XYZ file of C-alpha atoms in Angstrom:
183
model
C -0.378 -0.356 0.155
C 1.401 3.211 -0.690
C 2.274 5.452 2.237
C -0.511 7.834 1.797
C -3.066 5.477 1.538
C -1.520 3.773 4.712
C -1.579 7.368 6.820
C -5.399 7.731 5.455
C -6.196 3.861 7.276
C -4.555 4.626 10.193
C -5.927 8.212 10.687
C -9.560 6.350 10.194
C -9.115 3.961 12.386
C -8.444 5.593 15.617
C -10.485 8.430 14.107
C -13.367 5.826 13.986
C -12.152 4.385 17.411
C -12.577 7.801 18.873
C -15.419 9.581 17.418
C -17.668 6.256 15.877
C -18.164 5.784 11.920
C -21.378 8.049 10.942
C -19.313 10.698 12.595
C -16.273 10.935 11.468
C -16.184 12.502 8.361
C -13.884 12.833 5.279
C -13.255 16.448 6.220
C -12.006 15.007 9.586
C -9.791 12.163 7.856
C -8.352 14.818 5.658
C -7.155 17.105 8.426
C -6.288 14.586 10.942
C -4.327 13.124 7.915
C -2.606 16.876 7.071
C -4.211 16.251 3.438
C -6.675 18.184 1.355
C -9.964 16.872 0.668
C -8.286 16.301 -3.106
C -5.533 13.912 -1.516
C -8.112 12.174 -0.080
C -9.808 11.755 -2.789
C -7.497 10.413 -5.098
C -6.781 8.026 -2.877
C -10.382 7.247 -2.053
C -13.532 8.399 -4.392
C -15.793 7.882 -0.841
C -15.561 6.990 3.260
C -16.911 3.365 2.081
C -14.249 2.570 0.206
C -11.839 3.555 2.351
C -13.904 1.962 5.589
C -13.663 -1.329 2.821
C -9.769 -1.615 2.996
C -9.542 -1.226 6.583
C -13.191 -3.926 7.061
C -10.549 -5.866 4.191
C -7.270 -5.255 6.345
C -9.180 -6.250 9.618
C -10.971 -8.965 7.680
C -7.201 -10.171 6.657
C -6.246 -11.206 10.581
C -9.994 -13.395 10.720
C -8.562 -15.208 7.429
C -5.566 -16.108 8.595
C -7.311 -17.959 11.850
C -9.679 -19.869 9.231
C -6.071 -20.930 7.143
C -4.957 -21.844 10.518
C -7.879 -24.115 11.181
C -7.711 -25.999 7.768
C -4.688 -28.069 9.822
C -7.422 -29.727 12.217
C -7.831 -33.197 11.696
C -9.664 -34.518 14.382
C -13.041 -33.865 15.539
C -11.024 -32.214 19.332
C -9.370 -30.402 16.589
C -11.909 -29.339 15.098
C -13.863 -28.172 17.887
C -11.005 -26.483 19.407
C -10.368 -24.549 16.221
C -14.128 -23.626 15.622
C -14.190 -22.262 19.493
C -11.063 -19.830 18.127
C -12.700 -19.290 14.728
C -16.338 -17.700 16.826
C -14.017 -16.346 19.799
C -11.782 -14.003 17.359
C -14.837 -13.200 15.096
C -16.969 -11.949 18.190
C -13.732 -10.631 20.006
C -13.185 -7.700 18.045
C -15.955 -4.857 18.185
C -14.340 -2.438 15.647
C -14.716 -5.103 13.199
C -18.266 -6.134 13.926
C -19.248 -2.776 14.003
C -17.300 -1.974 10.991
C -18.639 -5.423 9.035
C -22.630 -3.996 10.279
C -21.723 -0.639 9.058
C -20.812 -1.884 5.355
C -23.722 -3.997 5.023
C -26.011 -1.386 5.954
C -24.577 0.971 3.062
C -24.887 -1.822 0.691
C -28.740 -2.524 1.399
C -29.105 1.353 0.930
C -28.686 0.913 -2.377
C -24.667 1.067 -2.776
C -24.124 -1.262 -5.329
C -20.319 -1.454 -5.311
C -20.504 -2.161 -1.419
C -23.171 -4.729 -2.295
C -20.805 -6.349 -4.843
C -17.534 -6.458 -2.583
C -20.217 -7.613 0.294
C -20.995 -10.192 -1.520
C -17.475 -11.519 -2.903
C -16.241 -11.191 0.940
C -18.969 -13.397 2.001
C -18.966 -15.694 -0.903
C -15.237 -16.011 -0.136
C -16.036 -17.053 3.441
C -18.792 -19.404 2.893
C -16.176 -21.947 0.608
C -13.492 -21.353 3.303
C -16.053 -22.725 5.987
C -16.901 -25.138 3.239
C -13.394 -26.472 3.219
C -12.328 -25.656 7.112
C -15.243 -28.331 7.628
C -15.195 -30.983 5.313
C -11.959 -30.533 3.618
C -11.195 -29.341 -0.231
C -12.192 -32.564 -1.745
C -15.620 -32.578 -0.006
C -16.216 -29.212 0.501
C -18.943 -28.459 -2.949
C -22.239 -30.247 -2.274
C -25.377 -28.553 -1.059
C -25.389 -29.999 2.547
C -21.592 -28.718 3.101
C -22.660 -25.126 1.370
C -25.850 -25.391 3.216
C -24.025 -26.300 6.766
C -21.250 -23.595 5.863
C -24.218 -20.556 5.345
C -25.722 -21.233 8.485
C -22.000 -21.642 10.514
C -21.866 -17.530 8.672
C -24.941 -16.731 9.914
C -24.785 -17.662 13.058
C -20.829 -16.105 13.297
C -23.004 -12.847 12.167
C -25.834 -12.856 14.347
C -23.693 -13.986 17.425
C -21.697 -11.009 16.551
C -24.840 -8.855 16.775
C -26.267 -10.609 20.408
C -22.682 -10.097 22.179
C -22.789 -6.397 20.755
C -26.079 -5.973 22.483
C -25.414 -7.665 25.394
C -21.853 -9.300 25.653
C -22.448 -11.146 29.566
C -25.406 -13.216 27.608
C -23.340 -15.265 25.483
C -21.373 -18.549 26.165
C -19.096 -18.973 23.151
C -17.938 -22.105 24.129
C -21.731 -23.807 24.535
C -22.451 -22.297 21.129
C -19.245 -23.962 20.224
C -20.408 -27.833 21.037
C -23.898 -27.035 19.829
C -22.543 -26.110 16.546
C -19.896 -29.084 16.657
C -22.641 -31.675 18.146
C -24.799 -30.354 15.260
C -22.503 -29.975 12.292
C -20.522 -33.770 13.139
C -23.902 -35.909 14.307
């Protein structure tokens, strides 16, 4: 990434943590980065494109956890890996809020964002299929359905944790999911 882009990303990340997503404007970002709005738009046509880059950066860490999980072979290893995936995917409130914000943008007729989020979720579904069943078996209807259910559960779990973290037992949920997927 270019130095200018990285500086914009770093400043935006900090501003969003301080002010929130909606309250952080392009003007705020440009000012904090010490650049003009024209320079900002040279790198990013709008705030949502910048947010998607940040989302990709943060979700890259989630993807690495999934890659590590692919090495799981036994049911016990898969169970531990799934618990780690669920904990990682739901422990970063910043990532969850950013994900839901970008989804809301996509659903609010931002067709570019909608296509990007569809693509990201498609990649995640395929990663879950491969994690659950291995690369060779990952392409059946049942495997696709279970991967979609797992992804939906993570999204729902994220929402519940943002609303009331104390009421969710991730380990118990992991045990239940493993029972459903592997029984």
